[in-house]
Amino acid sequence: MIIILKDGAQEKQIDELVKWLQGFDIKTNLVNGVQQRIIGLIGDTTKVDMESVQAKEIVEKVKRVQEPYKNANRRFHPDDSVIEVSGRKIGGGTLNVIAGPCSVETEEQIITTAIAVKEAGATMLRGGAFKPRTSPYAFQGLGYDGIKLLIEARKITGLPIVTEIMDLSHIDLFADVDVIQVDERNMQNFTLLKELGRSDKPILLKRGLSSTLEELLMSAEYIMAGGNQKVVFCERGIRTFEPKTRNTLDLSAVPLLKYHSHLPVVIDPSHATGIAALIEPMSLGAVAVGADALEIEVHNDPKNAWSDGAQSLTPAQFAEVMKKIKAQAEFSGRPIDEGK
Ligand code: PEP
Ligand code: MN
C-alpha cells in the first residue's frame, strides 16, 4: 500500500499516522520526494482498511499494490488447492460433474434423476432443498425433508450431495451434506459466510449476478479467515444488457480466478444461460478454459419441473452431453474424477 500525503502535512501528524499504521504490525517507509511525500507500507496490509486511511486529514491518496485477500491469494499459496469431497477431489487435475434437479420435489423425482445421472457418469448429485426464488409465491423447496431425500439418493447411488444453505439458523440441518452451496444472492451475506468459516464442510461459493471477481475473492476470504480453507468458486452467469440468455456466462472468470487464487473453479451453464440447448456448448467451453467441475441441472421430467425446467436436461440428453464432456475432459488433460 502506498500513501501520498497532502502538501501541508505536519511532522506531528505524520508521526501519528505512522504510529497508527505500525499498530497493524507492518513497517513503514517515509519518502521525502521533491514534489510529494509518500509513505510505503511493507508487510501484510490485508488488515489495513483503505477507507480509514483515506479518511485521515493529511492523506491525499492511497493505493493498494497488493490484493486485500490473503488466504485465497495464489501469491501466498502457489499450488492449486484440491478440495476433498467424500472420496472425490475438486481441483488437482480431474473434472467433476455435479448434476441433478434444480429443486428436490418428490422421492421418485430425486431417486430416478440421481440413478440416471450416476449412470451417465456424473460424479456428484445436486438438488435444492431450500430454494432462493424471486417470487415469494413460487415453490420454496421441501426444506429439511428435501435434504433427507438427497441423503436417501446418496445411499442408493453413492454420489456425494451438494445443496444450498439460505439461512444461518439452518446450519445444523446440513450436518450430513457433503458440499454446502452458497447461492448467488447470499454471496455477500457476511454473517452466513463467517459461520461457514467455522464449519469443516466444503463450500461451493456462487458468484453474485452483479458481483465483481474481486468481491467474489473477498467473500471466499470471509470463509477462509474463519479457518475453513475448503472453498470452491462457482461462476453462474452475471447480469448484462443481453436478454436472450438468463445471464451472461463469464468464462474468463475461470483463468482469471485461477491466476489470482489457488482455489478450484466450477462453471454452472444452466443458471448462466437459462437454456437447456446451451448447456452442451458452454460445458465444453468451460472444460476447455480450465474449469475443475461443472454443475448442470437435470430433471427426470423438465416440462413439469417445479423450478427451472427450461434450463434442465432430460436424463437422455444429459447422457449424450456427458459423452462429449468426457471426450473434452480427456482432450484437456483433466479426465473425469473416478473417485477412490
Ligand atoms: C441453484 O443452483 O439452484 C441456484 C439457485 O443457483 P444461483 O444461486 O446461481 O441462482
Ligand atoms: Mn435452478
Tab-separated table of N, CA, C and O in Angstrom, residues 99-141:
chain	number	residue	atom	x	y	z
A	99	ALA	N	-24.521	-33.047	-11.031
A	99	ALA	CA	-25.755	-32.975	-11.810
A	99	ALA	C	-26.951	-33.347	-10.962
A	99	ALA	O	-26.834	-34.075	-9.973
A	100	GLY	N	-28.112	-32.826	-11.359
A	100	GLY	CA	-29.338	-33.133	-10.628
A	100	GLY	C	-30.332	-32.009	-10.815
A	100	GLY	O	-30.039	-31.015	-11.489
A	101	PRO	N	-31.502	-32.150	-10.208
A	101	PRO	CA	-32.545	-31.150	-10.437
A	101	PRO	C	-32.268	-29.826	-9.727
A	101	PRO	O	-31.489	-29.780	-8.779
A	102	CYS	N	-32.955	-28.791	-10.187
A	102	CYS	CA	-32.888	-27.501	-9.505
A	102	CYS	C	-33.362	-27.719	-8.073
A	102	CYS	O	-32.632	-27.454	-7.131
A	103	SER	N	-34.595	-28.249	-7.920
A	103	SER	CA	-35.149	-28.476	-6.584
A	103	SER	C	-35.454	-29.955	-6.380
A	103	SER	O	-35.842	-30.645	-7.331
A	104	VAL	N	-35.320	-30.387	-5.147
A	104	VAL	CA	-35.808	-31.717	-4.797
A	104	VAL	C	-37.325	-31.586	-4.668
A	104	VAL	O	-37.814	-30.713	-3.934
A	105	GLU	N	-38.076	-32.414	-5.417
A	105	GLU	CA	-39.545	-32.285	-5.419
A	105	GLU	C	-40.209	-33.480	-4.722
A	105	GLU	O	-40.961	-33.310	-3.771
A	106	THR	N	-39.935	-34.673	-5.232
A	106	THR	CA	-40.539	-35.871	-4.636
A	106	THR	C	-39.477	-36.956	-4.554
A	106	THR	O	-38.429	-36.861	-5.203
A	107	GLU	N	-39.779	-38.008	-3.796
A	107	GLU	CA	-38.842	-39.123	-3.658
A	107	GLU	C	-38.575	-39.735	-5.034
A	107	GLU	O	-37.426	-39.964	-5.418
A	108	GLU	N	-39.650	-39.945	-5.784
A	108	GLU	CA	-39.494	-40.588	-7.087
A	108	GLU	C	-38.622	-39.721	-8.020
A	108	GLU	O	-37.720	-40.224	-8.694
A	109	GLN	N	-38.904	-38.408	-8.020
A	109	GLN	CA	-38.154	-37.497	-8.897
A	109	GLN	C	-36.662	-37.513	-8.575
A	109	GLN	O	-35.815	-37.661	-9.469
A	110	ILE	N	-36.290	-37.393	-7.293
A	110	ILE	CA	-34.856	-37.274	-6.969
A	110	ILE	C	-34.143	-38.623	-7.147
A	110	ILE	O	-33.013	-38.670	-7.658
A	111	ILE	N	-34.816	-39.704	-6.782
A	111	ILE	CA	-34.158	-41.021	-6.905
A	111	ILE	C	-33.969	-41.377	-8.384
A	111	ILE	O	-32.883	-41.795	-8.801
A	112	THR	N	-35.037	-41.181	-9.191
A	112	THR	CA	-34.935	-41.501	-10.628
A	112	THR	C	-33.823	-40.673	-11.265
A	112	THR	O	-32.998	-41.191	-12.021
A	113	THR	N	-33.817	-39.377	-10.957
A	113	THR	CA	-32.813	-38.492	-11.566
A	113	THR	C	-31.410	-38.860	-11.082
A	113	THR	O	-30.465	-38.903	-11.881
A	114	ALA	N	-31.290	-39.154	-9.794
A	114	ALA	CA	-29.968	-39.494	-9.236
A	114	ALA	C	-29.400	-40.745	-9.903
A	114	ALA	O	-28.220	-40.777	-10.290
A	115	ILE	N	-30.228	-41.760	-10.061
A	115	ILE	CA	-29.757	-43.012	-10.690
A	115	ILE	C	-29.343	-42.729	-12.141
A	115	ILE	O	-28.294	-43.187	-12.612
A	116	ALA	N	-30.145	-41.914	-12.833
A	116	ALA	CA	-29.858	-41.623	-14.241
A	116	ALA	C	-28.554	-40.826	-14.402
A	116	ALA	O	-27.732	-41.147	-15.274
A	117	VAL	N	-28.349	-39.817	-13.570
A	117	VAL	CA	-27.116	-39.014	-13.738
A	117	VAL	C	-25.882	-39.840	-13.356
A	117	VAL	O	-24.830	-39.721	-13.977
A	118	LYS	N	-26.052	-40.706	-12.363
A	118	LYS	CA	-24.926	-41.582	-11.977
A	118	LYS	C	-24.558	-42.489	-13.158
A	118	LYS	O	-23.383	-42.641	-13.506
A	119	GLU	N	-25.580	-43.094	-13.771
A	119	GLU	CA	-25.338	-43.993	-14.916
A	119	GLU	C	-24.651	-43.275	-16.065
A	119	GLU	O	-23.823	-43.841	-16.767
A	120	ALA	N	-24.997	-41.993	-16.234
A	120	ALA	CA	-24.418	-41.221	-17.341
A	120	ALA	C	-22.998	-40.744	-17.025
A	120	ALA	O	-22.309	-40.234	-17.909
A	121	GLY	N	-22.577	-40.875	-15.764
A	121	GLY	CA	-21.193	-40.518	-15.431
A	121	GLY	C	-21.028	-39.303	-14.532
A	121	GLY	O	-19.897	-38.839	-14.325
A	122	ALA	N	-22.135	-38.783	-13.977
A	122	ALA	CA	-21.996	-37.653	-13.034
A	122	ALA	C	-21.229	-38.131	-11.805
A	122	ALA	O	-21.282	-39.317	-11.453
A	123	THR	N	-20.514	-37.207	-11.166
A	123	THR	CA	-19.702	-37.601	-10.007
A	123	THR	C	-20.276	-37.100	-8.678
A	123	THR	O	-19.846	-37.520	-7.619
A	124	MET	N	-21.241	-36.182	-8.749
A	124	MET	CA	-21.920	-35.694	-7.535
A	124	MET	C	-23.362	-35.368	-7.902
A	124	MET	O	-23.670	-35.107	-9.073
A	125	LEU	N	-24.204	-35.349	-6.864
A	125	LEU	CA	-25.628	-35.062	-7.077
A	125	LEU	C	-25.967	-33.693	-6.512
A	125	LEU	O	-25.600	-33.383	-5.378
A	126	ARG	N	-26.662	-32.868	-7.292
A	126	ARG	CA	-27.135	-31.583	-6.783
A	126	ARG	C	-28.653	-31.644	-6.620
A	126	ARG	O	-29.333	-32.490	-7.221
A	127	GLY	N	-29.189	-30.719	-5.826
A	127	GLY	CA	-30.634	-30.618	-5.644
A	127	GLY	C	-30.890	-29.616	-4.536
A	127	GLY	O	-30.258	-29.687	-3.479
A	128	GLY	N	-31.785	-28.655	-4.791
A	128	GLY	CA	-32.059	-27.634	-3.796
A	128	GLY	C	-33.179	-28.068	-2.856
A	128	GLY	O	-34.232	-28.533	-3.296
A	129	ALA	N	-32.939	-27.908	-1.552
A	129	ALA	CA	-33.970	-28.203	-0.556
A	129	ALA	C	-34.539	-26.876	-0.037
A	129	ALA	O	-35.740	-26.744	0.194
A	130	PHE	N	-33.656	-25.896	0.131
A	130	PHE	CA	-34.079	-24.539	0.499
A	130	PHE	C	-33.814	-23.684	-0.732
A	130	PHE	O	-32.660	-23.504	-1.128
A	131	LYS	N	-34.863	-23.180	-1.382
A	131	LYS	CA	-34.683	-22.516	-2.675
A	131	LYS	C	-34.791	-20.993	-2.595
A	131	LYS	O	-35.769	-20.471	-2.082
A	132	PRO	N	-33.793	-20.300	-3.151
A	132	PRO	CA	-33.909	-18.838	-3.242
A	132	PRO	C	-34.721	-18.485	-4.485
A	132	PRO	O	-34.213	-18.580	-5.597
A	133	ARG	N	-35.979	-18.138	-4.344
A	133	ARG	CA	-36.818	-17.845	-5.506
A	133	ARG	C	-37.144	-16.354	-5.561
A	133	ARG	O	-37.341	-15.710	-4.532
A	134	THR	N	-37.234	-15.828	-6.786
A	134	THR	CA	-37.509	-14.402	-6.940
A	134	THR	C	-38.905	-14.053	-6.410
A	134	THR	O	-39.111	-12.984	-5.852
A	135	SER	N	-39.867	-14.977	-6.591
A	135	SER	CA	-41.225	-14.701	-6.112
A	135	SER	C	-41.513	-15.462	-4.821
A	135	SER	O	-41.230	-16.654	-4.719
A	136	PRO	N	-42.123	-14.777	-3.848
A	136	PRO	CA	-42.473	-15.484	-2.608
A	136	PRO	C	-43.598	-16.503	-2.820
A	136	PRO	O	-43.865	-17.340	-1.967
A	137	TYR	N	-44.265	-16.427	-3.984
A	137	TYR	CA	-45.367	-17.354	-4.272
A	137	TYR	C	-44.883	-18.606	-5.003
A	137	TYR	O	-45.621	-19.552	-5.202
A	138	ALA	N	-43.614	-18.580	-5.463
A	138	ALA	CA	-43.066	-19.740	-6.169
A	138	ALA	C	-42.673	-20.824	-5.144
A	138	ALA	O	-42.505	-20.529	-3.956
A	139	PHE	N	-42.513	-22.048	-5.622
A	139	PHE	CA	-42.116	-23.176	-4.772
A	139	PHE	C	-40.823	-22.852	-4.021
A	139	PHE	O	-39.816	-22.498	-4.635
A	140	GLN	N	-40.857	-22.980	-2.704
A	140	GLN	CA	-39.718	-22.550	-1.880
A	140	GLN	C	-38.795	-23.711	-1.481
A	140	GLN	O	-37.825	-23.504	-0.758
A	141	GLY	N	-39.123	-24.912	-1.964
A	141	GLY	CA	-38.289	-26.065	-1.605
A	141	GLY	C	-38.919	-26.860	-0.471
A	141	GLY	O	-39.754	-26.343	0.270
